[in-house]
Short mmCIF file of C-alpha atoms in Angstrom, two decimals:
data_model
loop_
_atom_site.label_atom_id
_atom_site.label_comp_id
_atom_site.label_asym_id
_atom_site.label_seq_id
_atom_site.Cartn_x
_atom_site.Cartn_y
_atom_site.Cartn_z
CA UNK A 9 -22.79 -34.28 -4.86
CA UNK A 10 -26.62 -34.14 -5.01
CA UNK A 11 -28.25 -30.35 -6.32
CA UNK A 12 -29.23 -29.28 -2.70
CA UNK A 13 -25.49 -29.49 -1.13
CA UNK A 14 -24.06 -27.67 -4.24
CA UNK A 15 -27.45 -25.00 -3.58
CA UNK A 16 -26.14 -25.21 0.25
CA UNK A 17 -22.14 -24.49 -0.94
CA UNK A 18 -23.11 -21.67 -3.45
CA UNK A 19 -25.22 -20.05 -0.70
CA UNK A 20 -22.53 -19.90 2.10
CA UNK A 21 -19.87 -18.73 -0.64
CA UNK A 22 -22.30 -15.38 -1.73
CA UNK A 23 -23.39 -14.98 2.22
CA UNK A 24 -19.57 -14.73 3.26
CA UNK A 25 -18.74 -12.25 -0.35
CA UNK A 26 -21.61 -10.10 1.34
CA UNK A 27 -19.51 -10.26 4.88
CA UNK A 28 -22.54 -11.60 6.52
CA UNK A 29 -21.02 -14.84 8.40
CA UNK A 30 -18.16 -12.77 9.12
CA UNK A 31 -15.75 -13.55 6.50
CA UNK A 32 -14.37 -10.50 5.99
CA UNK A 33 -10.28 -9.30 5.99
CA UNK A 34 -9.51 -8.61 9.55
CA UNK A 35 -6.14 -6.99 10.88
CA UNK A 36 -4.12 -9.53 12.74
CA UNK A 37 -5.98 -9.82 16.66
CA UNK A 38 -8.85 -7.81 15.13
CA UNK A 39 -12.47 -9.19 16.97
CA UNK A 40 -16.00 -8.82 16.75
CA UNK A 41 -18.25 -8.11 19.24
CA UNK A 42 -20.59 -10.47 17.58
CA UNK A 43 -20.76 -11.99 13.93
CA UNK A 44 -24.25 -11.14 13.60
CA UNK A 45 -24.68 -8.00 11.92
CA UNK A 46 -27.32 -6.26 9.79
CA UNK A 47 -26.65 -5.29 6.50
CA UNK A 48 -25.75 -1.66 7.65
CA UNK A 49 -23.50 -2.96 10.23
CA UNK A 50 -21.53 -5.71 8.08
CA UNK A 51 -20.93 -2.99 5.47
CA UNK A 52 -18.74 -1.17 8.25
CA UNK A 53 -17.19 -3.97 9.84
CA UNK A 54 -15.83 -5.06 6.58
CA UNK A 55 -14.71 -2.10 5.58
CA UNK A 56 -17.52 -0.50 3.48
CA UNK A 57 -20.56 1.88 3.36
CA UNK A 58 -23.97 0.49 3.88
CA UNK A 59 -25.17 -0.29 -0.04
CA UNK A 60 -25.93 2.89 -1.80
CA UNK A 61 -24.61 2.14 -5.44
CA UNK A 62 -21.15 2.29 -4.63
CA UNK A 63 -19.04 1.09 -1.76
CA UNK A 64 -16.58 3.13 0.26
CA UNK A 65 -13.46 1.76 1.82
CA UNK A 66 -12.06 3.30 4.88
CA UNK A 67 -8.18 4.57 3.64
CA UNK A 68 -6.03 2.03 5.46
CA UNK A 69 -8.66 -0.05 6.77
CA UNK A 70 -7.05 -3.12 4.21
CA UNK A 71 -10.89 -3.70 3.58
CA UNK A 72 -12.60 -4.59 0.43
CA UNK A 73 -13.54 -1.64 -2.69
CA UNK A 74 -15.90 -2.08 -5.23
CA UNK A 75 -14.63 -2.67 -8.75
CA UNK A 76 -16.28 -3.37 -11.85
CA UNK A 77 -16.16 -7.66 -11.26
CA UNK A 78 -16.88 -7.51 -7.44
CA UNK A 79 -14.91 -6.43 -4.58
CA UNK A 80 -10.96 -6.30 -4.29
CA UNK A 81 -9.02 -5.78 -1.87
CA UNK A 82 -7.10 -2.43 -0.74
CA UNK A 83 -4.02 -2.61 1.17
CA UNK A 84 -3.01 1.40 0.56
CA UNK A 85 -6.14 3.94 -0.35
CA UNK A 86 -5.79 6.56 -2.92
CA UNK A 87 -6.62 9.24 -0.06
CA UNK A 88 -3.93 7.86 2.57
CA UNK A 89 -1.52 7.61 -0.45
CA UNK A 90 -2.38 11.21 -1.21
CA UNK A 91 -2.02 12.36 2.11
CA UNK A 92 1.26 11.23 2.81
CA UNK A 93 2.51 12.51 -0.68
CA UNK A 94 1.13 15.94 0.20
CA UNK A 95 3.11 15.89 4.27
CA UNK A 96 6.60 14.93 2.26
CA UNK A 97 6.11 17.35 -0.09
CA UNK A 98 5.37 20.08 2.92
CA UNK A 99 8.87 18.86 4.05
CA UNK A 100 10.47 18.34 1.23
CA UNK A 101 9.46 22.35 0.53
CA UNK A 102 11.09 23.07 3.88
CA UNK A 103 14.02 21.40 2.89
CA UNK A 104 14.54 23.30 -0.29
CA UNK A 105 14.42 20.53 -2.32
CA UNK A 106 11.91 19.76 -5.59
CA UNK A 107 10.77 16.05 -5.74
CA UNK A 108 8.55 13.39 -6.79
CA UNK A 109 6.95 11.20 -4.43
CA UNK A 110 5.53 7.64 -5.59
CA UNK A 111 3.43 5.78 -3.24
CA UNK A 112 2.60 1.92 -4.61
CA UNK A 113 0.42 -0.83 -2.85
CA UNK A 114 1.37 -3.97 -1.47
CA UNK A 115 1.44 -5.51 -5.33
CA UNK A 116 4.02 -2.57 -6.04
CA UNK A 117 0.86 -1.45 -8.37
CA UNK A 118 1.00 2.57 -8.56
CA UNK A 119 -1.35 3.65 -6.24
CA UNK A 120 -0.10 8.08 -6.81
CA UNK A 121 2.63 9.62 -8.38
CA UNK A 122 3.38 13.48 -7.39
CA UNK A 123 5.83 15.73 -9.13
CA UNK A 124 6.74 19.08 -7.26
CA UNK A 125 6.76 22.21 -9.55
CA UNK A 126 10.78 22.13 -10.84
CA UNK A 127 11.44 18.38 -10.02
CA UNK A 128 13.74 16.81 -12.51
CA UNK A 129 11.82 14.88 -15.28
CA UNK A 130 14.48 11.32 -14.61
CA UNK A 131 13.21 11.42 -11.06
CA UNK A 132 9.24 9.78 -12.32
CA UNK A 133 10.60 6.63 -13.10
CA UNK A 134 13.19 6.72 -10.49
CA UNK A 135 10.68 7.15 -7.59
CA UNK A 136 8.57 4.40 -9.22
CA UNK A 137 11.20 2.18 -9.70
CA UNK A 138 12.15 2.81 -6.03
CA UNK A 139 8.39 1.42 -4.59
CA UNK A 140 8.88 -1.37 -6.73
CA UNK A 141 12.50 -2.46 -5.14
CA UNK A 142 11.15 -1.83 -1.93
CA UNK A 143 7.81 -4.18 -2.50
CA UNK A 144 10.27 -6.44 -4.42
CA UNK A 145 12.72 -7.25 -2.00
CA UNK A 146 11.06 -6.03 1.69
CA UNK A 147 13.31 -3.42 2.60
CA UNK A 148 14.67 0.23 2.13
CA UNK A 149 16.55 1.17 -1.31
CA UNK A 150 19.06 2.11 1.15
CA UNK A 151 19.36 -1.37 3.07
CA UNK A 152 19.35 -2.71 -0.43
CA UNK A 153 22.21 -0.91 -1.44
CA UNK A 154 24.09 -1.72 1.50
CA UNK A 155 23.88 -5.50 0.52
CA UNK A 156 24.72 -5.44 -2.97
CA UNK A 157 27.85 -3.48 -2.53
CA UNK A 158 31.10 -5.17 -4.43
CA UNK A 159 31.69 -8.41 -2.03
CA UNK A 160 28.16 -8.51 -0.30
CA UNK A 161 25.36 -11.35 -0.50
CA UNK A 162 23.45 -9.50 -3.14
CA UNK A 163 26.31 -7.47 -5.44
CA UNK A 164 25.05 -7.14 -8.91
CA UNK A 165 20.91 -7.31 -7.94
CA UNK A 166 20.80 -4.36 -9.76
CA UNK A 167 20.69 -5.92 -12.95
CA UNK A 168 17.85 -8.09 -12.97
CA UNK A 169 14.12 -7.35 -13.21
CA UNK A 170 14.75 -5.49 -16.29
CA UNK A 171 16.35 -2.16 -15.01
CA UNK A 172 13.69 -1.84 -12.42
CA UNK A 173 16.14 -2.47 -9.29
CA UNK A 174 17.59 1.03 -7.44
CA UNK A 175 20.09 0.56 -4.87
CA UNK A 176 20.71 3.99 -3.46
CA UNK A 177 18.38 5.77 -0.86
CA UNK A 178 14.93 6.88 -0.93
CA UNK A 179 12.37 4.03 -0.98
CA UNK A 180 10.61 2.63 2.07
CA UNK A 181 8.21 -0.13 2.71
CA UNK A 182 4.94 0.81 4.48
CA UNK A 183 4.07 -1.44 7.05
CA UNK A 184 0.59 -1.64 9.23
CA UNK A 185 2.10 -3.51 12.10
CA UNK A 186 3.22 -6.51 10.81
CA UNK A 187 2.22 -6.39 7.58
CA UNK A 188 3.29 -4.82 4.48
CA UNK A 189 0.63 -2.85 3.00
CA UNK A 190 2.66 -0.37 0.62
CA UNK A 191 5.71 1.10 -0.68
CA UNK A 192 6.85 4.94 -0.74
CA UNK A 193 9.68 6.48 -3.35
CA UNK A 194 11.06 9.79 -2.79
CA UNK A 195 13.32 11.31 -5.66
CA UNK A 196 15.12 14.52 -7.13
CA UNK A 197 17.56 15.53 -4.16
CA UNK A 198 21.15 13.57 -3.07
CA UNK A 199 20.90 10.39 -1.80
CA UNK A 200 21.50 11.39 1.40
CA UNK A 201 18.40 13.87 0.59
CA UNK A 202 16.04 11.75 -0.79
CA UNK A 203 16.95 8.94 1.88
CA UNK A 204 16.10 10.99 4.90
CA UNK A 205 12.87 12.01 3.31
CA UNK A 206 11.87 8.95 2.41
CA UNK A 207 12.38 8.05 6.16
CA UNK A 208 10.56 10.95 7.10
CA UNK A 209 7.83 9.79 5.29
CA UNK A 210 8.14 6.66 6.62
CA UNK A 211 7.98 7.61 10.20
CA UNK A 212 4.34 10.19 9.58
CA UNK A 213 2.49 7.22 7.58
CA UNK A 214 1.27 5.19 11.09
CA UNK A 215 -0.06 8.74 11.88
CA UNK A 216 -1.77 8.64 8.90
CA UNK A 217 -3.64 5.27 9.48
CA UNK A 218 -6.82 6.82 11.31
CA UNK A 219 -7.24 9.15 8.19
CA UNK A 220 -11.05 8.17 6.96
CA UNK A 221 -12.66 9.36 3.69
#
């Protein structure tokens, strides 16, 4: 390959990092108007400010964030996690009950832990552990536990992945449409408790989605 087509290669690979040919992470049926943009206007269609410095990402936009080597992808923002920590806690509060609340990203990577004033101290890891089962195996805690009772197709899951698995109520996936983007763990009541809130939390996260920075 002569100098000029590996020029021509390295070129179209930095023009599409800088979302200017359009090659930017899109939400399944997502379109453009156009794939011309200026520099101001590719920033927002791909999910970040015009250049300033720094680079903003729109909390569950799925865009790109700047990071230290270049930009990575964001499937659940700090401030969306945040927000839907702070509307279970509101009804976990109504509810009587003290918890923590662990929302991860699609990677099951910790995205915020929250622990309400009186929660018990076993309930951190719990809730964590209860994101991670959720991102692990693409479904509830509770729909977990459901299969891996004695005689079921997964009995005895709860062993592997060193400790990690929980098979009682109170993890949820986060979907946006289709696509997994999160996980949410609620712990420190009953089961039953922690189950319903997780699915409360759960069912307020889609109304969440619009929330911008």
């Amino acid at each position: 390959m002569e100098n000029r087509e590996i020029e021509a290669i390295v070129r179209e690979v930095l023009k599409a990092a800088e979302g200017g040919n359009g090659a930017v992470f899109r939400q399944p049926g997502e379109t453009f108007p156009t794939e011309q943009k200026t520099s101001a206007e590719a920033g927002e269609i791909s999910g970040t400010a015009a250049w300033t410095g720094s680079r903003k990402v729109i909390p569950g936009s799925g865009k790109l964030a700047a990071a230290n080597g270049g930009l990575v992808p964001v499937t659940m923002p700090l401030a969306l996690a945040v927000k839907l920590i702070e509307s279970i806690e509101a009804k976990a509060a109504e509810w009587g009950m003290r918890v923590v609340t662990a929302v991860s990203d699609a990677s099951a990577r910790p995205v915020a832990v929250h622990c309400m004033d009186g929660a018990y101290i076993g309930s951190f890891d719990v809730a964590l552990n209860k994101t991670y089962t959720s991102i692990a195996f693409q479904m509830s805690t509770a729909q977990l536990g459901t299969l891996s009772r004695p005689g079921e197709s997964l009995y005895g899951i709860q062993f592997t992945n060193e400790g990690r698995i929980v098979i009682f109520g109170g993890g949820e996936v986060l979907k946006r449409g289709d696509a997994i983007v999160g996980a949410l763990g609620v712990s420190g009541g009953s089961a039953e408790q922690d189950t319903a809130l997780a699915a409360y939390g759960k069912s307020v996260f889609e109304n969440l989605e619009g929330l911008s920075n």
